[in-house]
């Protein structure tokens, strides 16, 4: 193989005696586009049938990218065949490369979604700890008393709002992550339900990848805000978390590409069958929520599910009329709307489960907080979905006007 690959995570290391790259490349005379790609196994060291390592292969790192964050992960420029021949072994059949790569795509995207969840949870933990240590301001009922004792910032309503946003995002995203992991396990172990599980996983993977990485970044930025000045400097780890979090919305397919996958592919497969299945399951959860005594929250969520369906119908209509640009313009807001509704459903599910566990084993603050999570989410975060739905059905295409964005 000959050529160069940029942005290769962990492109080389001495942690293992050999490094095997999976490389997409084109055989001579192959068609253009992704359909012409084949997949190759390219080892750093060649080896024989017994696995005995031999001479160095011509795949080598020629540079390391300087990045905004994730400094623990070396991002490399890899040269193939630059100073000696680089040998690769084809995996699967010729031109089957993209198809095979897609087999690991879902898992990789779920993994990147997990990075968003992890960063949100870590930032919340640091912010929570700091909010108990930092003394600033007095309690709200002592505002006019200059001699009032300085209080830990955790008592201030605005700090509590930020902590709660972080907590609710981290916990609802974790719930979505585990939901997909659980459905994956069920799919693999119970063939009779595999088709249905696969539909839901396929539909929700771009939502998890994009929405949880965006919300992970939002939560990490809130962590900086909770710490004030100390949030912005390197003595505390929250600024690093924000820098580390940003890449997750970019690699493994940018979030914009995830939105295209959701709207352009997943929503259209089998005439919208995946979304219909999702709607049906959402309906079951909402009914369970009403039965469990969360009628007001379930009612608000039900409305947001209906609004999401209306957005889907609207965008499907644009596609049917051939207004592709107008539909693509709204792909991302649609994914955000979907993610916002989905996390609300996670909050409801967690509240139902917590209520059951409390009845069985007694209350703990952690379990009781799930009811508060739900109330907070529905009142403060769910309205974002309504606003997104309103925006995307307005039909505004001003940013598509050719008048705009001439080359500077
Ligand atoms: C730290 C790091 C590690 C990485 N590790 C790896 C790795 O190990 N292996 C690997 O193969 N790759 C890796 N990558 C590459 C990474 O997956 C890509 O950078 C990423 O998918 C975005 O592609 P791009 O950089 O070509 O951006 P572009 O495709 O140039 O995108 C630029 C902008 O245009 C938008 N855009 C592009 N096309 C469209 C379209 N058709 N419709 C709408 N919007 C569009 C994008 O959403 C984005 O906002 C890594 C990158 C980084 C920064």
Tab-separated table of C-alpha atoms and ligand atoms in Angstrom:
chain	number	residue	atom	x	y	z
A	1	UNK	CA	0.000	0.000	0.000
A	2	UNK	CA	1.097	3.550	-0.621
A	3	UNK	CA	-0.157	6.840	0.761
A	4	UNK	CA	-0.698	8.789	3.935
A	5	UNK	CA	-3.305	8.598	6.708
A	6	UNK	CA	-3.810	11.521	9.063
A	7	UNK	CA	-5.484	11.680	12.483
A	8	UNK	CA	-4.842	8.059	13.440
A	9	UNK	CA	-5.520	7.525	17.156
A	10	UNK	CA	-2.824	5.427	18.798
A	11	UNK	CA	-1.112	5.103	15.400
A	12	UNK	CA	1.880	3.534	17.133
A	13	UNK	CA	3.061	2.624	20.604
A	14	UNK	CA	5.434	0.239	22.358
A	15	UNK	CA	2.698	-1.063	24.656
A	16	UNK	CA	2.439	-4.236	22.561
A	17	UNK	CA	5.050	-6.047	20.493
A	18	UNK	CA	3.122	-5.413	17.297
A	19	UNK	CA	0.516	-2.955	16.038
A	20	UNK	CA	-2.038	-4.016	13.454
A	21	UNK	CA	-3.728	-1.275	11.443
A	22	UNK	CA	-6.991	-1.761	9.602
A	23	UNK	CA	-6.676	0.447	6.537
A	24	UNK	CA	-9.211	1.366	3.875
A	25	UNK	CA	-7.508	1.646	0.501
A	26	UNK	CA	-8.243	1.374	-3.186
A	27	UNK	CA	-6.937	-1.404	-5.422
A	28	UNK	CA	-5.741	-0.266	-8.892
A	29	UNK	CA	-8.615	0.609	-11.218
A	30	UNK	CA	-11.247	0.519	-8.455
A	31	UNK	CA	-14.355	2.680	-8.812
A	32	UNK	CA	-14.429	6.118	-7.197
A	33	UNK	CA	-16.243	6.736	-3.934
A	34	UNK	CA	-16.687	4.485	-0.944
A	35	UNK	CA	-17.866	1.545	-3.094
A	36	UNK	CA	-14.318	1.213	-4.472
A	37	UNK	CA	-12.674	0.793	-1.073
A	38	UNK	CA	-11.230	-2.454	0.260
A	39	UNK	CA	-10.057	-3.191	3.797
A	40	UNK	CA	-6.485	-4.248	4.569
A	41	UNK	CA	-4.722	-5.577	7.622
A	42	UNK	CA	-1.402	-3.761	7.857
A	43	UNK	CA	1.033	-4.863	10.596
A	44	UNK	CA	3.883	-2.770	11.946
A	45	UNK	CA	6.072	-5.901	11.936
A	46	UNK	CA	5.553	-8.688	9.426
A	47	UNK	CA	5.022	-12.140	10.971
A	48	UNK	CA	4.987	-15.766	9.882
A	49	UNK	CA	2.268	-18.420	10.212
A	50	UNK	CA	3.391	-19.210	13.793
A	51	UNK	CA	3.137	-15.526	14.739
A	52	UNK	CA	6.919	-15.072	14.917
A	53	UNK	CA	7.705	-11.414	14.285
A	54	UNK	CA	9.916	-10.613	11.314
A	55	UNK	CA	11.100	-7.447	9.615
A	56	UNK	CA	9.537	-3.988	9.944
A	57	UNK	CA	6.700	-3.280	7.491
A	58	UNK	CA	6.609	0.043	5.659
A	59	UNK	CA	3.879	1.642	7.804
A	60	UNK	CA	5.330	4.273	10.086
A	61	UNK	CA	4.412	7.355	12.046
A	62	UNK	CA	5.825	10.512	10.496
A	63	UNK	CA	4.155	13.047	12.774
A	64	UNK	CA	2.037	13.551	15.891
A	65	UNK	CA	-0.794	16.069	15.751
A	66	UNK	CA	-0.833	18.824	18.395
A	67	UNK	CA	-4.357	18.934	19.797
A	68	UNK	CA	-6.713	20.944	21.976
A	69	UNK	CA	-7.207	18.026	24.393
A	70	UNK	CA	-6.955	14.234	24.822
A	71	UNK	CA	-3.204	14.532	25.221
A	72	UNK	CA	-3.116	10.987	26.586
A	73	UNK	CA	-4.020	9.712	23.112
A	74	UNK	CA	-1.364	10.083	20.419
A	75	UNK	CA	-2.964	11.166	17.135
A	76	UNK	CA	-0.596	10.248	14.360
A	77	UNK	CA	0.174	10.850	10.716
A	78	UNK	CA	0.956	7.487	9.197
A	79	UNK	CA	2.990	7.072	6.024
A	80	UNK	CA	2.535	3.858	4.065
A	81	UNK	CA	5.271	2.748	1.692
A	82	UNK	CA	7.282	5.961	2.048
A	83	UNK	CA	10.723	4.502	2.753
A	84	UNK	CA	10.142	0.775	2.295
A	85	UNK	CA	7.344	-1.354	0.829
A	86	UNK	CA	4.197	-1.528	2.937
A	87	UNK	CA	2.393	-4.864	2.754
A	88	UNK	CA	-1.273	-5.265	3.579
A	89	UNK	CA	-3.553	-8.312	3.558
A	90	UNK	CA	-7.074	-7.867	2.254
A	91	UNK	CA	-9.813	-8.517	4.815
A	92	UNK	CA	-12.998	-9.877	3.232
A	93	UNK	CA	-13.547	-9.427	-0.494
A	94	UNK	CA	-12.359	-6.652	-2.778
A	95	UNK	CA	-14.579	-3.516	-2.511
A	96	UNK	CA	-16.210	-4.863	0.650
A	97	UNK	CA	-14.212	-2.451	2.822
A	98	UNK	CA	-16.905	-0.002	3.890
A	99	UNK	CA	-19.412	-2.779	4.524
A	100	UNK	CA	-16.961	-4.506	6.877
A	101	UNK	CA	-15.995	-1.251	8.577
A	102	UNK	CA	-19.691	-0.658	9.309
A	103	UNK	CA	-19.699	-3.838	11.397
A	104	UNK	CA	-17.590	-2.065	14.008
A	105	UNK	CA	-19.190	1.335	13.504
A	106	UNK	CA	-22.127	0.923	15.912
A	107	UNK	CA	-19.846	-0.256	18.688
A	108	UNK	CA	-17.360	2.556	18.057
A	109	UNK	CA	-20.112	5.174	18.034
A	110	UNK	CA	-21.603	3.832	21.242
A	111	UNK	CA	-18.066	4.042	22.685
A	112	UNK	CA	-17.751	7.699	21.714
A	113	UNK	CA	-21.204	8.411	23.197
A	114	UNK	CA	-19.842	6.854	26.404
A	115	UNK	CA	-17.046	9.432	26.374
A	116	UNK	CA	-19.668	12.206	26.481
A	117	UNK	CA	-21.394	10.487	29.397
A	118	UNK	CA	-18.116	9.951	31.256
A	119	UNK	CA	-16.954	13.541	30.872
A	120	UNK	CA	-20.315	14.893	32.079
A	121	UNK	CA	-20.264	12.621	35.133
A	122	UNK	CA	-16.648	13.436	35.996
A	123	UNK	CA	-17.163	17.186	35.623
A	124	UNK	CA	-20.241	16.968	37.845
A	125	UNK	CA	-18.309	15.111	40.553
A	126	UNK	CA	-15.500	17.706	40.565
A	127	UNK	CA	-17.988	20.595	40.568
A	128	UNK	CA	-19.996	19.039	43.396
A	129	UNK	CA	-16.893	18.567	45.552
A	130	UNK	CA	-15.700	22.127	44.900
A	131	UNK	CA	-19.121	23.616	45.646
A	132	UNK	CA	-18.796	22.319	49.221
A	133	UNK	CA	-15.251	23.638	49.697
A	134	UNK	CA	-15.491	27.129	48.258
A	135	UNK	CA	-16.878	29.741	50.656
A	136	UNK	CA	-18.338	32.765	48.884
A	137	UNK	CA	-21.392	34.943	49.530
A	138	UNK	CA	-23.878	34.565	52.337
A	139	UNK	CA	-27.133	32.685	52.512
A	140	UNK	CA	-30.024	34.336	50.608
A	141	UNK	CA	-31.828	35.318	53.848
A	142	UNK	CA	-28.707	37.191	55.107
A	143	UNK	CA	-28.029	39.247	51.990
A	144	UNK	CA	-28.098	42.613	53.808
A	145	UNK	CA	-25.984	41.485	56.752
A	146	UNK	CA	-22.273	42.268	56.111
A	147	UNK	CA	-21.285	40.161	59.117
A	148	UNK	CA	-23.116	37.082	57.893
A	149	UNK	CA	-20.796	34.057	57.635
A	150	UNK	CA	-19.459	33.154	54.162
A	151	UNK	CA	-21.228	30.044	52.937
A	152	UNK	CA	-20.199	27.187	50.648
A	153	UNK	CA	-21.337	28.074	47.128
A	154	UNK	CA	-23.499	24.912	46.998
A	155	UNK	CA	-26.213	26.860	48.842
A	156	UNK	CA	-26.648	29.395	46.001
A	157	UNK	CA	-29.667	28.657	43.790
A	158	UNK	CA	-27.755	29.445	40.578
A	159	UNK	CA	-24.966	27.009	41.506
A	160	UNK	CA	-27.565	24.365	42.361
A	161	UNK	CA	-29.187	24.932	38.960
A	162	UNK	CA	-25.870	24.273	37.249
A	163	UNK	CA	-25.088	21.211	39.382
A	164	UNK	CA	-28.565	19.831	38.754
A	165	UNK	CA	-28.227	20.309	34.991
A	166	UNK	CA	-24.929	18.403	35.088
A	167	UNK	CA	-26.363	15.665	37.300
A	168	UNK	CA	-29.510	15.181	35.244
A	169	UNK	CA	-27.616	15.154	31.954
A	170	UNK	CA	-25.017	12.684	33.264
A	171	UNK	CA	-27.624	10.317	34.714
A	172	UNK	CA	-30.070	10.369	31.808
A	173	UNK	CA	-27.271	9.923	29.284
A	174	UNK	CA	-25.884	7.011	31.289
A	175	UNK	CA	-29.342	5.478	31.216
A	176	UNK	CA	-29.502	5.783	27.415
A	177	UNK	CA	-26.016	4.318	27.093
A	178	UNK	CA	-26.909	1.314	29.253
A	179	UNK	CA	-30.214	0.932	27.426
A	180	UNK	CA	-28.389	0.438	24.149
A	181	UNK	CA	-25.825	-1.873	25.753
A	182	UNK	CA	-28.620	-3.930	27.300
A	183	UNK	CA	-30.564	-4.106	24.034
A	184	UNK	CA	-27.364	-5.229	22.339
A	185	UNK	CA	-26.915	-8.080	24.826
A	186	UNK	CA	-30.570	-9.088	24.383
A	187	UNK	CA	-30.202	-8.989	20.612
A	188	UNK	CA	-27.214	-11.295	20.722
A	189	UNK	CA	-28.729	-13.781	23.143
A	190	UNK	CA	-32.386	-13.963	22.076
A	191	UNK	CA	-32.695	-14.425	18.302
A	192	UNK	CA	-36.499	-14.237	18.496
A	193	UNK	CA	-36.352	-10.572	19.464
A	194	UNK	CA	-33.174	-9.647	17.587
A	195	UNK	CA	-34.945	-7.843	14.755
A	196	UNK	CA	-36.791	-5.458	17.060
A	197	UNK	CA	-33.732	-4.784	19.245
A	198	UNK	CA	-31.638	-4.156	16.163
A	199	UNK	CA	-34.160	-1.573	14.886
A	200	UNK	CA	-34.081	0.395	18.136
A	201	UNK	CA	-30.283	0.204	18.455
A	202	UNK	CA	-29.742	1.289	14.851
A	203	UNK	CA	-32.116	4.211	15.254
A	204	UNK	CA	-30.688	5.411	18.553
A	205	UNK	CA	-26.948	5.024	17.895
A	206	UNK	CA	-26.607	8.361	16.032
A	207	UNK	CA	-28.768	9.997	18.721
A	208	UNK	CA	-26.547	8.629	21.477
A	209	UNK	CA	-23.322	9.480	19.661
A	210	UNK	CA	-24.256	13.044	18.764
A	211	UNK	CA	-26.553	14.174	21.557
A	212	UNK	CA	-24.530	12.655	24.408
A	213	UNK	CA	-21.288	14.159	23.100
A	214	UNK	CA	-22.904	17.574	22.721
A	215	UNK	CA	-24.507	17.380	26.150
A	216	UNK	CA	-21.270	15.987	27.604
A	217	UNK	CA	-19.512	19.097	26.335
A	218	UNK	CA	-22.291	21.340	27.688
A	219	UNK	CA	-22.057	19.654	31.093
A	220	UNK	CA	-18.264	20.000	31.108
A	221	UNK	CA	-18.536	23.729	30.356
A	222	UNK	CA	-21.009	24.075	33.236
A	223	UNK	CA	-18.384	22.424	35.459
A	224	UNK	CA	-15.993	25.258	34.611
A	225	UNK	CA	-18.689	27.814	35.465
A	226	UNK	CA	-19.409	26.227	38.848
A	227	UNK	CA	-15.739	26.619	39.800
A	228	UNK	CA	-15.607	30.261	38.690
A	229	UNK	CA	-12.020	31.501	38.159
A	230	UNK	CA	-10.554	28.214	39.286
A	231	UNK	CA	-12.611	26.492	36.608
A	232	UNK	CA	-10.646	28.259	33.916
A	233	UNK	CA	-7.156	27.463	35.126
A	234	UNK	CA	-5.227	24.253	35.096
A	235	UNK	CA	-5.066	23.636	38.858
A	236	UNK	CA	-8.445	21.888	38.711
A	237	UNK	CA	-9.255	19.289	36.074
A	238	UNK	CA	-12.561	20.705	34.780
A	239	UNK	CA	-11.013	22.809	31.980
A	240	UNK	CA	-9.173	19.709	30.779
A	241	UNK	CA	-12.445	17.780	30.726
A	242	UNK	CA	-14.011	20.417	28.457
A	243	UNK	CA	-11.018	20.309	26.094
A	244	UNK	CA	-11.058	16.519	26.121
A	245	UNK	CA	-14.826	16.402	25.570
A	246	UNK	CA	-14.871	18.471	22.372
A	247	UNK	CA	-13.336	15.848	20.110
A	248	UNK	CA	-16.197	13.427	20.763
A	249	UNK	CA	-18.591	15.520	18.637
A	250	UNK	CA	-16.069	15.389	15.783
A	251	UNK	CA	-14.479	11.976	15.455
A	252	UNK	CA	-16.167	8.684	14.543
A	253	UNK	CA	-18.303	10.729	12.115
A	254	UNK	CA	-19.039	14.358	13.028
A	255	UNK	CA	-22.329	15.017	14.763
A	256	UNK	CA	-23.557	16.638	11.555
A	257	UNK	CA	-22.939	13.336	9.779
A	258	UNK	CA	-24.761	11.466	12.577
A	259	UNK	CA	-27.772	13.725	11.930
A	260	UNK	CA	-27.706	12.845	8.237
A	261	UNK	CA	-27.519	9.155	9.143
A	262	UNK	CA	-30.533	9.544	11.435
A	263	UNK	CA	-32.722	11.575	9.102
A	264	UNK	CA	-31.537	10.366	5.717
A	265	UNK	CA	-31.161	6.669	6.497
A	266	UNK	CA	-32.493	5.401	9.823
A	267	UNK	CA	-35.790	7.301	9.693
A	268	UNK	CA	-36.459	6.053	6.163
A	269	UNK	CA	-35.578	2.371	6.448
A	270	UNK	CA	-38.630	0.156	5.752
A	271	UNK	CA	-40.890	3.199	5.418
A	272	UNK	CA	-40.129	4.497	8.918
A	273	UNK	CA	-40.484	1.128	10.692
A	274	UNK	CA	-37.646	1.884	13.131
A	275	UNK	CA	-39.255	5.115	14.263
A	276	UNK	CA	-42.673	3.431	14.557
A	277	UNK	CA	-41.133	0.799	16.820
A	278	UNK	CA	-39.533	3.550	18.902
A	279	UNK	CA	-42.884	5.383	19.157
A	280	UNK	CA	-44.579	2.216	20.324
A	281	UNK	CA	-42.008	1.622	23.057
A	282	UNK	CA	-42.164	5.285	24.114
A	283	UNK	CA	-45.960	4.899	24.395
A	284	UNK	CA	-45.545	1.889	26.695
A	285	UNK	CA	-43.118	3.765	28.924
A	286	UNK	CA	-45.411	6.803	29.094
A	287	UNK	CA	-48.333	4.591	30.105
A	288	UNK	CA	-46.180	3.006	32.831
A	289	UNK	CA	-45.193	6.505	33.991
A	290	UNK	CA	-48.813	7.569	34.315
A	291	UNK	CA	-49.628	4.428	36.250
A	292	UNK	CA	-46.689	5.007	38.589
A	293	UNK	CA	-48.019	8.447	39.567
A	294	UNK	CA	-45.971	10.626	37.210
A	295	UNK	CA	-48.981	11.746	35.166
A	296	UNK	CA	-47.947	15.406	34.754
A	297	UNK	CA	-44.397	14.587	33.616
A	298	UNK	CA	-45.552	11.721	31.396
A	299	UNK	CA	-48.161	14.055	29.858
A	300	UNK	CA	-45.500	16.651	29.002
A	301	UNK	CA	-43.267	13.941	27.558
A	302	UNK	CA	-46.150	12.527	25.542
A	303	UNK	CA	-46.618	15.937	23.951
A	304	UNK	CA	-42.920	16.115	23.129
A	305	UNK	CA	-43.054	12.651	21.513
A	306	UNK	CA	-45.970	13.849	19.371
A	307	UNK	CA	-44.042	16.997	18.441
A	308	UNK	CA	-41.087	14.846	17.429
A	309	UNK	CA	-43.358	12.739	15.212
A	310	UNK	CA	-44.719	15.963	13.695
A	311	UNK	CA	-41.156	17.113	12.935
A	312	UNK	CA	-40.429	13.759	11.295
A	313	UNK	CA	-43.593	14.057	9.160
A	314	UNK	CA	-42.692	17.613	8.192
A	315	UNK	CA	-39.158	16.680	7.125
A	316	UNK	CA	-40.426	13.559	5.322
A	317	UNK	CA	-42.823	15.863	3.452
A	318	UNK	CA	-39.964	18.156	2.388
A	319	UNK	CA	-38.074	15.107	1.112
A	320	UNK	CA	-41.131	13.888	-0.804
A	321	UNK	CA	-41.470	17.319	-2.460
A	322	UNK	CA	-37.822	17.125	-3.523
A	323	UNK	CA	-36.829	19.994	-1.206
A	324	UNK	CA	-33.683	18.199	-0.176
A	325	UNK	CA	-31.653	21.225	0.913
A	326	UNK	CA	-34.447	22.465	3.173
A	327	UNK	CA	-34.754	18.997	4.733
A	328	UNK	CA	-30.981	18.563	5.215
A	329	UNK	CA	-30.818	21.978	6.848
A	330	UNK	CA	-33.017	20.639	9.631
A	331	UNK	CA	-31.284	17.279	10.097
A	332	UNK	CA	-29.265	18.485	13.046
A	333	UNK	CA	-32.071	20.308	14.892
A	334	UNK	CA	-34.122	17.132	14.394
A	335	UNK	CA	-31.430	15.007	16.023
A	336	UNK	CA	-31.202	17.485	18.905
A	337	UNK	CA	-34.972	17.365	19.329
A	338	UNK	CA	-34.875	13.563	19.289
A	339	UNK	CA	-32.041	13.451	21.836
A	340	UNK	CA	-33.792	15.905	24.141
A	341	UNK	CA	-37.000	13.838	24.112
A	342	UNK	CA	-35.076	10.591	24.552
A	343	UNK	CA	-33.249	11.828	27.652
A	344	UNK	CA	-36.610	12.927	29.088
A	345	UNK	CA	-37.891	9.381	28.585
A	346	UNK	CA	-34.776	8.097	30.355
A	347	UNK	CA	-35.539	10.397	33.316
A	348	UNK	CA	-39.077	8.978	33.463
A	349	UNK	CA	-37.862	5.388	33.294
A	350	UNK	CA	-35.342	6.005	36.072
A	351	UNK	CA	-37.983	7.642	38.269
A	352	UNK	CA	-40.288	4.633	37.811
A	353	UNK	CA	-37.503	2.164	38.649
A	354	UNK	CA	-36.337	4.213	41.652
A	355	UNK	CA	-39.884	4.308	43.003
A	356	UNK	CA	-40.074	0.509	42.759
A	357	UNK	CA	-36.699	0.044	44.465
A	358	UNK	CA	-37.677	2.484	47.227
A	359	UNK	CA	-40.845	0.418	47.862
A	360	UNK	CA	-38.733	-2.774	48.048
A	361	UNK	CA	-35.667	-1.643	49.964
A	362	UNK	CA	-36.361	1.784	51.389
A	363	UNK	CA	-35.434	5.298	50.348
A	364	UNK	CA	-31.980	6.753	49.864
A	365	UNK	CA	-31.192	10.314	48.678
A	366	UNK	CA	-29.843	8.851	45.443
A	367	UNK	CA	-33.082	6.973	44.706
A	368	UNK	CA	-35.277	9.880	45.804
A	369	UNK	CA	-33.325	12.254	43.579
A	370	UNK	CA	-34.577	10.433	40.476
A	371	UNK	CA	-38.032	11.938	41.001
A	372	UNK	CA	-36.407	15.374	41.268
A	373	UNK	CA	-34.324	14.636	38.153
A	374	UNK	CA	-37.545	13.976	36.242
A	375	UNK	CA	-39.257	17.127	37.504
A	376	UNK	CA	-36.185	19.245	36.717
A	377	UNK	CA	-35.741	17.740	33.262
A	378	UNK	CA	-39.354	18.206	32.238
A	379	UNK	CA	-39.499	21.808	33.489
A	380	UNK	CA	-36.076	23.019	32.374
A	381	UNK	CA	-34.613	20.888	29.594
A	382	UNK	CA	-37.554	19.329	27.774
A	383	UNK	CA	-38.826	22.751	26.549
A	384	UNK	CA	-35.711	22.848	24.339
A	385	UNK	CA	-37.336	20.067	22.288
A	386	UNK	CA	-40.496	22.102	21.763
A	387	UNK	CA	-38.441	25.077	20.700
A	388	UNK	CA	-36.376	22.973	18.267
A	389	UNK	CA	-39.543	21.474	16.800
A	390	UNK	CA	-41.027	24.935	16.330
A	391	UNK	CA	-37.875	26.192	14.661
A	392	UNK	CA	-37.553	23.339	12.234
A	393	UNK	CA	-41.147	23.504	11.030
A	394	UNK	CA	-40.919	27.284	10.315
A	395	UNK	CA	-39.426	26.568	6.905
A	396	UNK	CA	-36.769	29.260	7.205
A	397	UNK	CA	-34.009	28.777	4.618
A	398	UNK	CA	-32.298	32.157	4.956
A	399	UNK	CA	-28.859	30.607	5.484
A	400	UNK	CA	-29.164	28.881	2.086
A	401	UNK	CA	-29.403	32.202	0.240
A	402	UNK	CA	-26.538	32.359	-2.323
A	403	UNK	CA	-26.030	35.984	-1.265
A	404	UNK	CA	-24.335	34.721	1.882
A	405	UNK	CA	-20.887	33.256	2.549
A	406	UNK	CA	-18.951	34.421	-0.477
A	407	UNK	CA	-15.289	33.426	-0.190
A	408	UNK	CA	-13.536	36.013	1.999
B	1	LIG	C1	-8.024	13.574	17.617
B	1	LIG	C2	-8.539	12.834	16.417
B	1	LIG	C3	-8.449	11.457	16.367
B	1	LIG	C4	-8.904	10.764	15.236
B	1	LIG	N1	-8.738	9.400	15.164
B	1	LIG	C5	-9.038	8.758	14.011
B	1	LIG	C6	-8.731	7.369	13.833
B	1	LIG	O1	-8.183	6.728	14.716
B	1	LIG	N2	-9.041	6.771	12.659
B	1	LIG	C7	-9.617	7.458	11.643
B	1	LIG	O2	-9.875	6.882	10.601
B	1	LIG	N3	-9.950	8.766	11.788
B	1	LIG	C8	-9.651	9.431	12.928
B	1	LIG	N4	-9.921	10.771	13.043
B	1	LIG	C9	-10.550	11.442	11.916
B	1	LIG	C10	-11.964	11.869	12.247
B	1	LIG	O3	-12.824	10.757	12.261
B	1	LIG	C11	-12.391	12.939	11.233
B	1	LIG	O4	-11.596	14.084	11.469
B	1	LIG	C12	-13.861	13.270	11.370
B	1	LIG	O5	-14.671	12.190	10.984
B	1	LIG	C13	-14.246	14.483	10.535
B	1	LIG	O6	-13.789	14.367	9.225
B	1	LIG	P1	-12.957	15.559	8.600
B	1	LIG	O7	-11.898	15.953	9.562
B	1	LIG	O8	-12.566	15.140	7.233
B	1	LIG	O9	-13.979	16.761	8.566
B	1	LIG	P2	-14.796	17.250	7.309
B	1	LIG	O10	-15.451	16.063	6.653
B	1	LIG	O11	-13.933	18.133	6.476
B	1	LIG	O12	-15.918	18.111	8.027
B	1	LIG	C14	-15.849	19.541	8.237
B	1	LIG	C15	-17.253	20.033	8.553
B	1	LIG	O13	-18.100	19.823	7.423
B	1	LIG	C16	-19.227	19.037	7.783
B	1	LIG	N5	-19.550	18.133	6.677
B	1	LIG	C17	-18.706	17.380	5.936
B	1	LIG	N6	-19.382	16.690	5.015
B	1	LIG	C18	-20.675	17.007	5.154
B	1	LIG	C19	-21.874	16.612	4.478
B	1	LIG	N7	-21.872	15.738	3.478
B	1	LIG	N8	-23.039	17.141	4.908
B	1	LIG	C20	-23.066	18.004	5.941
B	1	LIG	N9	-21.970	18.418	6.600
B	1	LIG	C21	-20.792	17.929	6.216
B	1	LIG	C22	-18.796	18.281	9.027
B	1	LIG	O14	-19.904	17.877	9.837
B	1	LIG	C23	-17.910	19.313	9.706
B	1	LIG	O15	-18.688	20.193	10.460
B	1	LIG	C24	-9.483	11.469	14.168
B	1	LIG	C25	-9.583	12.872	14.240
B	1	LIG	C26	-9.104	13.560	15.327
B	1	LIG	C27	-9.186	15.063	15.345
